[in-house]
Amino acid sequence: MPKESKNNNLIISLFPLPEIVLFPGMNLPIHIFEERYKKMISGCLETTKVFGVVLAKGSMCAEIGTTAEIIDVEKLEDGKMNIFTEGKSRFKIVDFISEEPYYIANVQIYEDTESEIDTNLKKTFKEIRKLSSEALNIFDLVSEQELSKKLKLPKEPNELLFSIAANLTCSHESKQAILEDRSIKQRATKVLSLLKEEIQRLEVLLENKRTKNEVVKNGKLKI
């Protein structure tokens, strides 16, 4: 799998994951231990190495997901595996072909219906890039790492939005909404808003860290 159906849709096996939204271009390691998913992944490895990742919602799953390509595999005892995947294309579930032992669905590639980048949207992207750099710099100060030097922001607009969304600490519901957006303008607006919220959270963490360091320096707090 995936297999092409008569109406040019794809037939793929699905892996519902709780609280995880996979974006195109995002790397996702998964530990495979359940028998049904050991069987599913083994089948994928013998064919196209592609399956679908969808956000689990209780006993259901989100309608929009992302295809995942298996890049590397670490085989463990008892058929367990650690797989390293990369998000490829968004898709929409058309209908389910099978639900046991794992989901197999007929899906169609989910593309944007609005992709034009006008002057105003260019300004939005400029602000997004500026705030992304600011967020990384604050994160470096909070974590005492140099993540800003290791990460390079993608140049392609959608790749940029998905990359930022994947690294935000917002709710998985917010991330799913970004994944489902078919307008690059609406997607950029949501990412910009969430990015501003992310910076506010980081600034609070940084201020708390500086306050704690100052207290420790003055000998008023034992840790």
C-alpha atoms as one frame of an Amber mdcrd trajectory, in Angstrom:
protein
   0.000   0.000   0.000  -0.936   2.622  -0.999  -2.848   1.219  -3.968  -4.571
   3.321  -6.582  -8.310   2.731  -6.816 -10.453   3.039  -9.932 -11.328   6.703
  -9.275  -7.653   7.653  -8.783  -7.985   7.764  -5.001  -5.512   5.858  -2.849
  -6.096   2.854  -0.640  -3.843   3.015   2.421  -3.605   1.536   5.904  -4.112
   4.035   8.729  -2.312   4.526  12.026  -4.418   6.652  14.445  -2.234   8.384
  17.045  -3.541  10.244  20.117  -2.444  13.872  20.542  -0.133  13.755  17.511
  -0.709  15.646  14.273   1.709  14.785  11.486   2.499  17.578   9.030   4.092
  17.241   5.574   7.870  17.445   6.003   7.712  16.545   9.711   9.813  13.665
  11.065   7.999  11.231  13.335   9.547   8.264  15.164   7.040   5.551  16.176
   7.517   2.512  18.411   5.594  -0.442  16.956   4.571  -3.049  19.541   0.917
  -4.025  18.975   0.445  -7.165  16.878  -1.938  -5.492  14.420   0.495  -2.651
  13.723   3.464  -4.996  13.505   1.504  -6.734  10.750   0.559  -3.426   9.113
   4.089  -2.009   9.084   5.574  -5.292   7.870   3.179  -5.128   4.929   4.157
  -1.528   4.220   7.845  -2.405   4.256   7.230  -5.051   1.614   5.498  -2.576
  -0.711   5.652   1.234  -0.848   6.713   1.968   2.769   3.800   4.416   3.002
   0.833   4.521   5.379  -1.481   7.210   6.741  -1.239   8.937  10.113  -4.436
  10.441  11.555  -5.233  12.090  14.867  -7.144   9.666  17.095 -10.336  11.046
  18.597 -11.522   8.512  21.141 -12.727   5.486  19.192 -12.816   7.600  16.018
 -10.134   9.381  14.010  -9.787  12.703  12.220 -10.983  12.882   8.621  -7.815
  14.656   7.440  -4.386  13.091   7.889  -0.930  12.895   6.330   0.811  10.068
   4.518   3.976   8.879   6.241   6.922   7.313   4.430   9.105   4.911   6.395
  12.673   6.198   6.135  14.425   3.829   8.543  13.610   0.779  10.669  15.137
  -0.671  13.809  13.906  -4.228  14.294  13.598  -5.426  17.885  12.705  -8.658
  19.667   9.300 -10.292  19.207   8.690  -8.453  15.937   8.630  -5.039  17.599
  10.096  -2.113  15.659  11.203   1.461  15.970  10.400   3.217  12.709  11.476
   6.666  11.555   8.974   8.326   9.233   8.553  11.555   7.301   5.244  13.260
   6.556   4.492  13.587   2.836   1.022  14.573   1.587  -2.245  15.501   3.269
  -5.246  13.304   2.520  -8.955  13.085   3.254 -10.652   9.834   4.186 -13.387
   9.022   1.657 -14.561   5.766   3.226 -13.276   2.811   5.210 -12.634  -0.470
   3.453 -11.747  -2.412   6.594 -11.479  -1.733  10.334  -9.966  -5.000  11.537
  -7.262  -5.757  12.469  -6.376  -2.160  11.518  -7.981   0.578   9.456  -7.700
   0.474   5.676  -9.268   3.407   3.899  -9.977   4.874   0.510  -8.475   8.380
   0.603  -7.937  11.302  -1.747  -5.063  13.763  -1.724  -6.129  16.924   0.120
  -4.895  20.032  -1.672  -5.313  23.749  -1.085  -8.213  25.486  -2.804  -6.598
  28.883  -2.258  -2.837  29.165  -2.756  -2.270  32.652  -4.193   0.237  34.773
  -2.265  -0.604  38.465  -2.579   1.228  41.496  -1.179  -0.527  41.357   2.201
   0.251  37.668   2.604   3.895  38.323   1.784   3.941  40.793   4.686   2.407
  38.119   6.928   5.119  35.656   5.976   7.782  38.280   6.641   6.380  38.755
  10.150   6.163  34.985  10.671   9.851  34.581   9.796  10.817  37.436  12.116
   8.793  36.056  15.039  10.078  32.519  14.412  13.645  33.728  14.793  12.638
  35.632  17.924  10.978  32.528  19.397  14.062  30.412  18.702  16.341  32.972
  20.342  14.187  33.079  23.484  14.022  29.279  23.530  17.830  29.178  23.428
  17.971  31.404  26.513  15.381  29.337  28.385  16.850  25.936  27.518  20.518
  27.010  27.344  20.739  25.348  23.950  21.625  26.725  20.525  18.631  25.485
  18.591  18.487  28.688  16.550  21.853  27.817  15.019  20.815  24.260  14.186
  17.416  24.908  12.621  16.950  26.487   9.227  13.524  27.808   8.338  12.208
  26.462   5.005  11.906  28.974   2.162   8.789  27.480   0.553   5.698  29.095
   2.185   3.722  25.948   3.013   6.813  24.101   4.203   7.505  27.042   6.499
   3.993  27.011   7.970   3.952  23.258   8.514   7.450  23.313  10.035   6.485
  26.003  12.531   3.150  24.355  13.349   4.886  21.042  14.031   7.116  22.672
  16.651   4.508  24.756  18.469   3.399  23.704  21.952  -0.259  24.515  21.246
  -3.032  21.926  21.518  -3.319  19.104  19.014  -6.770  20.476  18.142  -5.134
  23.730  17.017  -2.572  21.818  15.005  -5.288  19.705  13.380  -7.113  22.897
  12.371  -3.947  24.126  10.643  -3.568  20.799   8.848  -7.171  20.934   7.649
  -7.030  24.502   6.336  -7.176  24.628   2.534  -6.351  28.326   2.330  -2.705
  29.316   2.703  -3.879  32.750   3.868  -6.013  31.328   6.672  -3.245  28.869
   7.596  -0.684  31.686   7.793  -3.034  33.772   9.950  -3.512  30.899  12.404
   0.211  30.136  12.572   1.012  33.809  13.169  -1.499  34.026  16.014  -0.221
  30.821  17.647   3.372  31.958  17.186   2.638  35.154  19.120   1.107  33.062
  21.921   4.193  30.828  21.880   6.491  33.823  22.324   4.410  35.040  25.272
   4.782  31.624  26.956   8.527  31.597  26.308   8.913  35.120  27.688   7.176
  34.053  30.910   9.501  31.039  31.207  12.522  33.243  30.595  11.426  35.807
  33.201  10.804  33.019  35.741  14.253  31.598  35.064  15.951  34.978  35.467
  14.071  35.631  38.715  15.056  32.239  40.086  18.697  32.747  39.080  18.735
  36.148  40.771  17.286  34.709  43.985  19.836  31.889  43.983  22.639  34.384
  43.300  21.603  36.447  46.309  21.536  33.357  48.478  17.833  33.548  49.244
  16.873  30.229  47.769  18.396  26.814  48.311  17.981  24.315  45.512
